[in-house]
Short mmCIF file of C-alpha atoms in Angstrom, two decimals:
data_model
loop_
_atom_site.label_atom_id
_atom_site.label_comp_id
_atom_site.label_asym_id
_atom_site.label_seq_id
_atom_site.Cartn_x
_atom_site.Cartn_y
_atom_site.Cartn_z
CA MET Y 1 -53.78 -24.25 -0.40
CA THR Y 2 -55.63 -21.29 -0.52
CA THR Y 3 -52.80 -19.01 -2.97
CA HIS Y 4 -55.49 -16.14 -3.96
CA ASP Y 5 -57.39 -13.48 -1.61
CA PRO Y 6 -60.86 -14.21 -1.92
CA THR Y 7 -60.74 -9.75 0.06
CA VAL Y 8 -59.15 -8.78 -3.33
CA PHE Y 9 -60.81 -11.63 -5.79
CA HIS Y 10 -64.50 -10.14 -3.87
CA LYS Y 11 -64.48 -6.90 -2.82
CA LEU Y 12 -67.25 -4.21 -3.47
CA TYR Y 13 -67.36 -0.42 -1.87
CA GLY Y 14 -71.00 -1.18 -2.52
CA GLU Y 15 -73.47 -3.11 -2.05
CA LYS Y 16 -73.46 -6.71 -3.12
CA LYS Y 17 -76.50 -7.49 -4.68
CA PRO Y 18 -75.59 -10.91 -7.36
CA ARG Y 19 -77.83 -9.84 -10.33
CA VAL Y 20 -77.50 -12.63 -13.54
CA ASN Y 21 -81.36 -10.88 -15.41
CA TYR Y 22 -82.41 -8.05 -16.05
CA TYR Y 23 -86.30 -6.66 -14.87
CA GLY Y 24 -89.35 -4.70 -15.21
CA LYS Y 25 -87.80 -1.89 -13.52
CA ASP Y 26 -84.31 -2.12 -14.51
CA LEU Y 27 -86.67 -0.08 -17.90
CA ILE Y 28 -84.80 3.34 -16.81
CA ASP Y 29 -81.56 3.05 -15.90
CA TYR Y 30 -81.51 0.20 -19.21
CA THR Y 31 -82.96 2.80 -21.59
CA LEU Y 32 -79.97 5.29 -20.08
CA MET Y 33 -77.16 2.63 -20.44
CA VAL Y 34 -78.68 1.94 -24.27
CA LEU Y 35 -78.60 6.49 -24.61
CA LEU Y 36 -75.44 6.15 -22.96
CA THR Y 37 -74.21 3.84 -25.79
CA ALA Y 38 -74.97 5.50 -28.30
CA VAL Y 39 -73.23 8.69 -27.41
CA VAL Y 40 -69.79 6.26 -27.24
CA ILE Y 41 -70.13 5.31 -30.42
CA ALA Y 42 -71.19 8.77 -31.40
CA PHE Y 43 -68.40 10.07 -30.22
CA SER Y 44 -66.44 7.10 -31.16
CA TYR Y 45 -66.51 7.04 -35.10
CA GLY Y 46 -68.68 10.05 -35.17
CA PRO Y 47 -71.94 11.52 -35.13
CA VAL Y 48 -73.77 10.17 -39.06
CA ARG Y 49 -70.85 8.06 -40.28
CA VAL Y 50 -72.20 4.61 -41.45
CA MET Y 51 -70.92 2.72 -37.78
CA SER Y 52 -73.73 4.87 -35.89
CA VAL Y 53 -76.30 4.71 -38.08
CA ILE Y 54 -76.33 1.17 -37.65
CA GLY Y 55 -75.34 1.31 -34.20
CA TYR Y 56 -78.54 4.17 -33.52
CA VAL Y 57 -81.27 1.69 -34.84
CA LEU Y 58 -79.46 -0.66 -32.61
CA CYS Y 59 -79.39 0.57 -30.02
CA ALA Y 60 -82.90 2.08 -30.63
CA PHE Y 61 -84.66 -1.83 -30.82
CA MET Y 62 -82.96 -2.45 -28.04
CA ILE Y 63 -84.66 0.51 -26.40
CA VAL Y 64 -87.60 -0.22 -27.92
CA ALA Y 65 -87.86 -4.55 -27.18
CA PHE Y 66 -87.31 -4.18 -23.80
CA PRO Y 67 -90.63 -3.34 -21.96
CA ILE Y 68 -91.61 -6.38 -24.97
CA ARG Y 69 -89.76 -9.15 -22.98
CA HIS Y 70 -89.11 -7.79 -19.66
CA GLY Y 71 -92.37 -5.26 -19.22
CA LEU Y 72 -93.05 -2.25 -18.30
CA GLU Y 73 -92.35 -0.87 -14.57
CA LEU Y 74 -91.10 2.90 -13.24
CA LYS Y 75 -89.11 3.25 -11.27
CA VAL Y 76 -86.42 5.45 -10.03
CA PRO Y 77 -83.34 4.30 -11.09
CA LEU Y 78 -80.45 2.76 -9.16
CA ILE Y 79 -77.89 4.96 -10.86
CA LEU Y 80 -79.96 7.60 -9.01
CA ARG Y 81 -81.12 5.79 -6.47
CA ARG Y 82 -76.68 5.16 -5.55
CA PRO Y 83 -74.20 7.66 -7.84
CA GLN Y 84 -71.95 6.96 -6.04
CA ASP Y 85 -71.49 3.45 -7.71
CA VAL Y 86 -70.29 5.09 -10.66
CA LEU Y 87 -67.57 6.16 -8.83
CA TYR Y 88 -66.52 3.00 -7.27
CA MET Y 89 -66.97 1.20 -11.26
CA PHE Y 90 -64.10 3.17 -12.23
CA ILE Y 91 -61.93 2.42 -9.34
CA TYR Y 92 -62.51 -1.45 -9.26
CA LYS Y 93 -61.28 -1.55 -13.44
CA LEU Y 94 -58.39 1.29 -11.99
CA GLN Y 95 -57.43 -1.03 -9.04
CA ASN Y 96 -57.74 -4.72 -11.82
CA LEU Y 97 -55.26 -3.41 -14.65
CA THR Y 98 -52.16 -5.75 -15.20
CA PRO Y 99 -48.69 -5.29 -16.02
CA VAL Y 100 -49.47 -6.71 -19.32
CA TYR Y 101 -51.48 -3.26 -20.03
CA PHE Y 102 -49.04 -1.00 -19.20
CA PHE Y 103 -47.02 -1.71 -21.33
CA ALA Y 104 -48.83 -2.10 -23.87
CA LEU Y 105 -49.81 1.24 -23.71
CA GLY Y 106 -46.40 1.84 -22.84
CA LEU Y 107 -45.59 0.67 -26.00
CA LEU Y 108 -47.79 2.78 -27.94
CA ILE Y 109 -46.56 5.99 -27.19
CA LEU Y 110 -43.14 4.34 -27.48
CA GLU Y 111 -43.98 4.56 -31.37
CA ASN Y 112 -45.77 7.96 -31.83
CA VAL Y 113 -42.80 10.07 -29.68
CA VAL Y 114 -40.36 8.22 -31.73
CA ILE Y 115 -42.82 8.89 -34.54
CA ALA Y 116 -43.22 12.43 -33.83
CA ARG Y 117 -39.34 13.43 -33.08
CA THR Y 118 -37.96 11.52 -36.53
CA PRO Y 119 -40.08 12.81 -39.04
CA ASN Y 120 -37.17 12.88 -41.90
CA LEU Y 121 -37.27 9.02 -41.47
CA PRO Y 122 -40.40 6.95 -43.90
CA HIS Y 123 -42.65 6.34 -41.25
CA HIS Y 124 -45.21 6.04 -43.67
CA VAL Y 125 -47.95 6.77 -41.56
CA GLU Y 126 -51.32 8.35 -44.05
CA LEU Y 127 -50.68 4.93 -45.40
CA MET Y 128 -49.80 2.56 -41.70
CA ARG Y 129 -52.87 5.01 -41.31
CA LYS Y 130 -55.50 3.95 -44.49
CA ILE Y 131 -54.37 0.24 -43.99
CA ALA Y 132 -55.72 -0.08 -39.87
CA TYR Y 133 -59.26 1.14 -41.50
CA VAL Y 134 -59.56 -1.41 -44.26
CA LEU Y 135 -58.23 -3.25 -41.94
CA PHE Y 136 -60.41 -2.38 -38.47
CA PHE Y 137 -63.50 -3.03 -41.31
CA LEU Y 138 -62.85 -6.28 -42.86
CA HIS Y 139 -62.15 -7.79 -39.78
CA PHE Y 140 -66.14 -5.84 -38.83
CA VAL Y 141 -67.39 -7.48 -42.23
CA LEU Y 142 -66.26 -10.99 -41.66
CA ILE Y 143 -67.26 -11.44 -37.82
CA THR Y 144 -70.67 -9.87 -38.54
CA GLY Y 145 -70.87 -11.87 -42.05
CA TYR Y 146 -70.56 -15.06 -40.34
CA ARG Y 147 -73.17 -13.77 -37.49
CA THR Y 148 -75.71 -12.97 -40.34
CA VAL Y 149 -74.99 -16.53 -41.53
CA ILE Y 150 -75.97 -18.33 -37.81
CA LEU Y 151 -78.65 -15.87 -37.89
CA VAL Y 152 -79.77 -17.31 -40.80
CA ALA Y 153 -79.30 -20.97 -39.11
CA HIS Y 154 -80.86 -20.60 -36.16
CA LEU Y 155 -84.42 -18.39 -37.63
CA ARG Y 156 -84.88 -21.82 -40.23
CA LYS Y 157 -83.91 -23.61 -36.77
CA LYS Y 158 -86.36 -21.09 -34.83
CA GLU Y 159 -88.45 -23.97 -32.76
CA LEU Y 160 -85.63 -26.27 -32.76
CA ALA Y 161 -84.50 -22.91 -30.24
CA ARG Y 162 -87.06 -22.64 -27.97
CA ASP Y 163 -88.31 -26.80 -27.85
CA VAL Y 164 -83.93 -26.54 -26.42
CA LEU Y 165 -84.64 -23.61 -23.94
CA MET Y 166 -88.27 -24.54 -22.48
CA GLU Y 167 -86.30 -27.91 -20.96
CA THR Y 168 -83.02 -24.98 -18.74
CA PRO Y 169 -83.71 -22.73 -16.94
CA TRP Y 170 -84.24 -20.23 -19.80
CA LYS Y 171 -88.03 -21.88 -19.71
CA ARG Y 172 -88.81 -19.21 -17.07
CA VAL Y 173 -88.91 -16.12 -20.28
CA ILE Y 174 -89.25 -19.22 -23.79
CA ASN Y 175 -92.81 -20.81 -23.48
CA LYS Y 176 -94.87 -21.92 -26.86
CA LYS Y 177 -96.22 -18.78 -26.73
CA THR Y 178 -93.21 -16.41 -27.13
CA ASN Y 179 -92.10 -14.85 -29.98
CA ILE Y 180 -88.47 -17.08 -30.55
CA THR Y 181 -88.35 -14.52 -34.01
CA LEU Y 182 -87.50 -11.89 -31.52
CA GLU Y 183 -85.40 -13.46 -29.56
CA ILE Y 184 -83.17 -14.37 -32.26
CA LEU Y 185 -83.37 -11.13 -33.46
CA HIS Y 186 -82.58 -9.67 -30.41
CA ALA Y 187 -80.07 -12.05 -29.75
CA TYR Y 188 -77.94 -10.80 -33.36
CA ALA Y 189 -78.22 -6.88 -32.45
CA THR Y 190 -77.42 -7.95 -29.73
CA GLY Y 191 -74.10 -9.17 -30.80
CA VAL Y 192 -73.71 -7.03 -33.22
CA LEU Y 193 -74.26 -3.68 -30.98
CA THR Y 194 -71.64 -4.91 -29.13
CA HIS Y 195 -68.97 -5.69 -31.24
CA ILE Y 196 -69.52 -2.55 -33.02
CA VAL Y 197 -68.92 -1.14 -28.89
CA LEU Y 198 -65.86 -3.27 -28.47
CA ILE Y 199 -63.85 -2.56 -31.10
CA ALA Y 200 -64.55 1.31 -31.19
CA PRO Y 201 -61.09 1.64 -29.18
CA TRP Y 202 -59.43 -0.13 -31.87
CA TYR Y 203 -61.08 2.65 -34.34
CA LEU Y 204 -59.91 5.88 -31.55
CA VAL Y 205 -55.75 3.98 -31.62
CA ILE Y 206 -56.57 3.88 -35.22
CA THR Y 207 -58.06 7.31 -35.63
CA TYR Y 208 -55.50 9.86 -33.37
CA LEU Y 209 -52.64 7.83 -33.32
CA LYS Y 210 -50.06 7.04 -35.90
CA PHE Y 211 -47.67 3.28 -37.09
CA SER Y 212 -44.73 3.90 -38.71
CA VAL Y 213 -43.92 0.97 -41.38
CA ILE Y 214 -40.32 1.31 -40.27
CA PHE Y 215 -41.71 -0.40 -37.28
CA LEU Y 216 -43.63 -2.49 -38.12
CA PRO Y 217 -41.69 -5.67 -37.98
CA VAL Y 218 -40.45 -5.66 -34.26
CA VAL Y 219 -43.47 -3.56 -32.81
CA CYS Y 220 -45.73 -6.54 -33.92
CA ALA Y 221 -43.17 -9.03 -32.85
CA ILE Y 222 -43.72 -7.77 -29.17
CA ASN Y 223 -47.03 -7.43 -30.12
CA VAL Y 224 -47.03 -10.70 -29.70
CA TYR Y 225 -45.25 -11.54 -26.99
CA VAL Y 226 -47.81 -9.09 -25.42
CA HIS Y 227 -50.14 -11.05 -25.89
CA ILE Y 228 -48.86 -14.42 -24.75
CA LYS Y 229 -48.65 -12.66 -21.29
CA TRP Y 230 -51.95 -10.98 -21.61
CA VAL Y 231 -53.30 -14.68 -22.27
CA LYS Y 232 -51.21 -15.85 -19.11
CA ALA Y 233 -53.06 -13.44 -17.48
CA THR Y 234 -56.53 -13.16 -18.39
CA ASN Y 235 -58.10 -15.02 -16.65
CA GLU Y 236 -57.38 -13.59 -12.39
CA TRP Y 237 -58.03 -10.37 -14.44
CA PHE Y 238 -61.55 -11.76 -15.62
CA TYR Y 239 -62.61 -13.29 -12.72
CA ARG Y 240 -62.66 -10.17 -11.02
CA ASP Y 241 -64.33 -7.75 -13.30
CA HIS Y 242 -66.81 -10.80 -13.93
CA TRP Y 243 -67.63 -11.37 -10.50
CA LEU Y 244 -67.90 -7.29 -10.75
CA GLY Y 245 -70.61 -7.84 -13.36
CA HIS Y 246 -72.70 -10.15 -11.44
CA ASN Y 247 -72.20 -9.16 -7.67
CA SER Y 248 -72.38 -4.69 -8.15
CA GLU Y 249 -75.62 -4.20 -9.40
CA LEU Y 250 -74.58 -1.09 -11.26
CA GLU Y 251 -72.66 -3.49 -13.38
CA PHE Y 252 -74.32 -5.36 -14.10
CA ILE Y 253 -77.14 -3.26 -15.40
CA PHE Y 254 -74.46 -0.63 -17.22
CA LEU Y 255 -71.87 -2.87 -17.91
CA HIS Y 256 -72.36 -6.88 -18.01
CA GLY Y 257 -76.51 -7.74 -18.53
CA THR Y 258 -76.47 -7.60 -21.53
CA HIS Y 259 -74.15 -10.55 -21.81
CA HIS Y 260 -77.68 -12.49 -20.81
CA ASP Y 261 -80.05 -10.90 -21.68
CA ALA Y 262 -80.35 -12.44 -24.56
CA ILE Y 263 -80.95 -16.64 -25.51
CA PRO Y 264 -77.12 -18.13 -25.07
CA CYS Y 265 -76.02 -19.17 -28.26
CA GLY Y 266 -73.05 -17.68 -31.12
CA LEU Y 267 -75.33 -15.11 -31.59
CA ILE Y 268 -74.29 -13.58 -29.05
CA GLY Y 269 -70.42 -13.67 -28.06
CA VAL Y 270 -67.67 -10.87 -28.68
CA ALA Y 271 -65.79 -12.39 -26.03
CA GLY Y 272 -68.22 -12.30 -23.57
CA ASN Y 273 -68.75 -8.72 -23.44
CA GLY Y 274 -72.09 -6.49 -22.82
CA PHE Y 275 -73.21 -3.29 -24.63
CA LEU Y 276 -71.31 -0.34 -22.90
CA GLU Y 277 -68.75 -3.00 -21.13
CA GLY Y 278 -66.54 -4.21 -24.12
CA PHE Y 279 -65.67 0.55 -24.32
CA ALA Y 280 -64.12 0.00 -20.49
CA ARG Y 281 -62.59 -3.37 -21.12
CA GLY Y 282 -60.64 -2.21 -23.92
CA THR Y 283 -60.20 1.28 -21.77
CA ILE Y 284 -58.95 0.56 -18.66
CA GLY Y 285 -58.93 -3.80 -19.19
CA PHE Y 286 -57.21 -5.27 -21.65
CA PRO Y 287 -54.55 -4.06 -23.64
CA ILE Y 288 -55.48 -5.78 -27.13
CA PRO Y 289 -56.76 -2.04 -28.58
CA PHE Y 290 -53.56 -0.66 -28.61
CA TYR Y 291 -51.65 -3.39 -30.64
CA ASN Y 292 -50.16 -1.98 -34.01
CA PRO Y 293 -53.72 -3.02 -36.51
CA VAL Y 294 -52.34 -6.20 -37.72
CA ILE Y 295 -51.96 -7.93 -34.84
CA CYS Y 296 -54.96 -6.43 -33.36
CA LEU Y 297 -56.82 -7.54 -36.14
CA LEU Y 298 -55.59 -11.02 -36.07
CA VAL Y 299 -56.13 -10.66 -32.15
CA TYR Y 300 -60.29 -9.72 -32.49
CA THR Y 301 -61.67 -11.65 -35.37
CA MET Y 302 -59.83 -15.07 -34.04
CA GLU Y 303 -60.98 -14.30 -30.18
CA ILE Y 304 -64.43 -12.86 -31.38
CA GLN Y 305 -65.08 -15.49 -33.85
CA GLN Y 306 -64.27 -19.01 -31.85
CA ASP Y 307 -66.25 -16.60 -28.85
CA MET Y 308 -69.41 -17.24 -30.85
CA ASN Y 309 -68.26 -21.14 -31.76
CA LEU Y 310 -67.60 -21.52 -27.86
CA HIS Y 311 -71.76 -19.57 -26.83
CA GLN Y 312 -73.58 -21.72 -28.96
CA TYR Y 313 -75.24 -23.44 -26.00
CA ILE Y 314 -78.29 -24.70 -28.39
CA PRO Y 315 -77.83 -28.06 -29.44
CA GLY Y 316 -78.53 -28.50 -33.94
CA ILE Y 317 -77.98 -25.70 -34.27
CA TYR Y 318 -74.81 -23.96 -36.32
CA PRO Y 319 -72.14 -23.28 -35.82
CA LYS Y 320 -72.66 -26.52 -33.87
CA MET Y 321 -70.63 -26.41 -30.50
CA PRO Y 322 -68.64 -30.31 -29.47
CA LYS Y 323 -70.25 -32.25 -26.61
CA LYS Y 324 -65.94 -32.40 -26.27
CA ALA Y 325 -65.67 -28.76 -26.06
CA LEU Y 326 -69.23 -28.62 -22.94
CA GLU Y 327 -67.42 -31.87 -21.18
CA ILE Y 328 -64.12 -29.45 -20.12
CA GLY Y 329 -65.93 -26.19 -20.06
CA GLN Y 330 -69.16 -25.03 -17.66
CA HIS Y 331 -69.00 -21.64 -18.64
CA SER Y 332 -72.46 -22.70 -20.41
CA THR Y 333 -73.51 -23.61 -16.54
CA HIS Y 334 -73.09 -20.04 -16.50
CA HIS Y 335 -75.05 -18.77 -18.94
CA TYR Y 336 -78.20 -21.79 -18.26
CA GLY Y 337 -78.52 -19.95 -14.43
CA ARG Y 338 -75.67 -20.07 -12.64
CA LEU Y 339 -73.74 -17.20 -11.19
CA GLU Y 340 -70.20 -19.41 -10.50
CA PRO Y 341 -68.33 -20.21 -12.82
CA TYR Y 342 -66.85 -16.62 -13.31
CA THR Y 343 -63.07 -17.97 -15.33
CA ILE Y 344 -63.03 -18.72 -18.70
CA GLY Y 345 -64.54 -21.66 -17.16
CA LEU Y 346 -61.87 -24.12 -18.87
CA LYS Y 347 -60.92 -27.06 -17.16
CA LEU Y 348 -58.49 -30.57 -19.84
CA ASP Y 349 -56.63 -31.84 -16.42
CA GLN Y 350 -59.52 -34.75 -15.85
CA PRO Y 351 -59.58 -38.49 -16.04
CA SER Y 352 -62.29 -38.11 -18.84
CA VAL Y 353 -60.02 -36.36 -20.40
CA SER Y 354 -58.11 -38.40 -23.55
CA GLU Y 355 -54.01 -37.82 -24.02
CA GLU Y 356 -54.66 -37.00 -27.34
CA TYR Y 357 -57.47 -34.39 -26.55
CA LYS Y 358 -54.86 -32.82 -23.95
CA HIS Y 359 -51.68 -33.23 -26.70
CA ALA Y 360 -54.21 -30.41 -29.59
CA PHE Y 361 -53.90 -27.67 -26.10
CA ARG Y 362 -50.55 -28.05 -25.52
CA MET Y 363 -49.48 -24.43 -26.83
CA TYR Y 364 -51.62 -22.92 -24.15
CA PRO Y 365 -50.46 -21.75 -20.02
CA ASP Y 366 -52.26 -23.47 -17.68
CA GLU Y 367 -53.98 -20.55 -16.40
CA LEU Y 368 -55.87 -21.13 -19.59
CA MET Y 369 -56.76 -24.52 -20.15
CA ASN Y 370 -57.57 -24.79 -16.62
CA SER Y 371 -58.60 -21.55 -15.67
CA ILE Y 372 -61.57 -23.86 -13.71
CA LYS Y 373 -59.31 -23.91 -10.66
CA LEU Y 374 -59.68 -19.87 -10.11
CA ASP Y 375 -63.70 -20.19 -8.77
CA GLU Y 376 -62.44 -23.49 -7.55
CA GLU Y 377 -60.93 -22.16 -4.45
CA LEU Y 378 -62.65 -19.12 -4.57
CA THR Y 379 -66.39 -20.52 -4.53
CA GLY Y 380 -65.98 -23.88 -3.96
CA PHE Y 381 -66.97 -24.84 -7.19
CA VAL Y 382 -68.03 -28.09 -7.71
CA TRP Y 383 -67.69 -29.54 -11.20
CA ASP Y 384 -69.56 -32.48 -12.05
CA ASN Y 385 -72.61 -30.26 -10.48
CA PRO Y 386 -77.06 -30.89 -11.76
CA THR Y 387 -76.87 -27.97 -14.13
CA GLN Y 388 -73.51 -29.61 -15.73
CA ARG Y 389 -74.76 -33.40 -16.96
CA ALA Y 390 -78.10 -31.05 -17.39
CA THR Y 391 -76.41 -29.69 -20.03
CA LEU Y 392 -74.84 -32.78 -21.96
CA ALA Y 393 -77.72 -34.67 -21.65
CA LEU Y 394 -79.40 -31.38 -24.26
CA TRP Y 395 -76.04 -32.33 -25.55
CA ASP Y 396 -76.85 -36.66 -26.01
CA LYS Y 397 -80.74 -35.66 -26.91
CA TYR Y 398 -80.51 -32.80 -29.76
CA GLN Y 399 -77.19 -32.28 -31.16
CA GLN Y 400 -77.17 -34.25 -34.65
#
């Protein structure tokens, strides 16, 4: 029975043009996108702060690496040929907002209004701001440190990475002559730059808004409740946003494409975002940046670290993804050449999964753990498919 309207989830005002790769002809658009990324970083962190300088260096690396990896072809950029798609992009984001987003934003605004109207109460907003900055940079250092450990592991086993990718649809770009070290460094730079931009809205919130010590316990409790509701709502929101990221050409080039430009490994994991996509989603998408910094630290750290683990689609290299995780999730299929699944891609409810394994995920809602149902309904996605079988065979061959 159909319960979701495909005309809503697959609505486009512009031209539908499915994309999964960048090409040399995208050079000018790509360069503009990276330069815009640098502008967002400067606006968020300040033009000469350490985070900004790191971001500028990574942006420069990306611009230099693009023609090396994709070739050089000059063409009138898409953003000039279809400037109206920029407006459509914002309309899509606004139409896809959930009640949870507005609730989280409203709670943050309410806290600031109460703080402003009760100046005699010991809110200690400056102390809270200092703590928030400490938590913010602690998060960045922890995740970047973990990503660097993964980088070292991939560099040590770079020939294994090459051999595995040559047995996948990535063989279109990876061969014996490919500079696999460059590909690994590119994946690392992609992850770090995406991370810097993703958490920029959080930085803006703690810089320009206020948090009260008095309200800390109750606000954190409400944030946890809101996040539980968000986890239930995430899949439908993500499907729509993700579908746009692959079927609107401008959204692919300027928002989502960088997530698929790098080799599919844990180095790229940043909650499934591209460079500017993380900033767009953090401002007009998900509610996380509006949480109290304590909850924001916990949520972002857990989600990004988990996303890095769940993007390790090269077996035999740290962090080694268990085969069981692949048997219940098909985001790997999406990174190995197929458009679908657009959802988070999980299917816990299947005969091959033991009751013990199902029990381990009992705390998560069905909307998340059986998220593939939405793909099956809207696109006719078939769970048992050749790409999934080939990926599982890679684990049998290379995972040790």
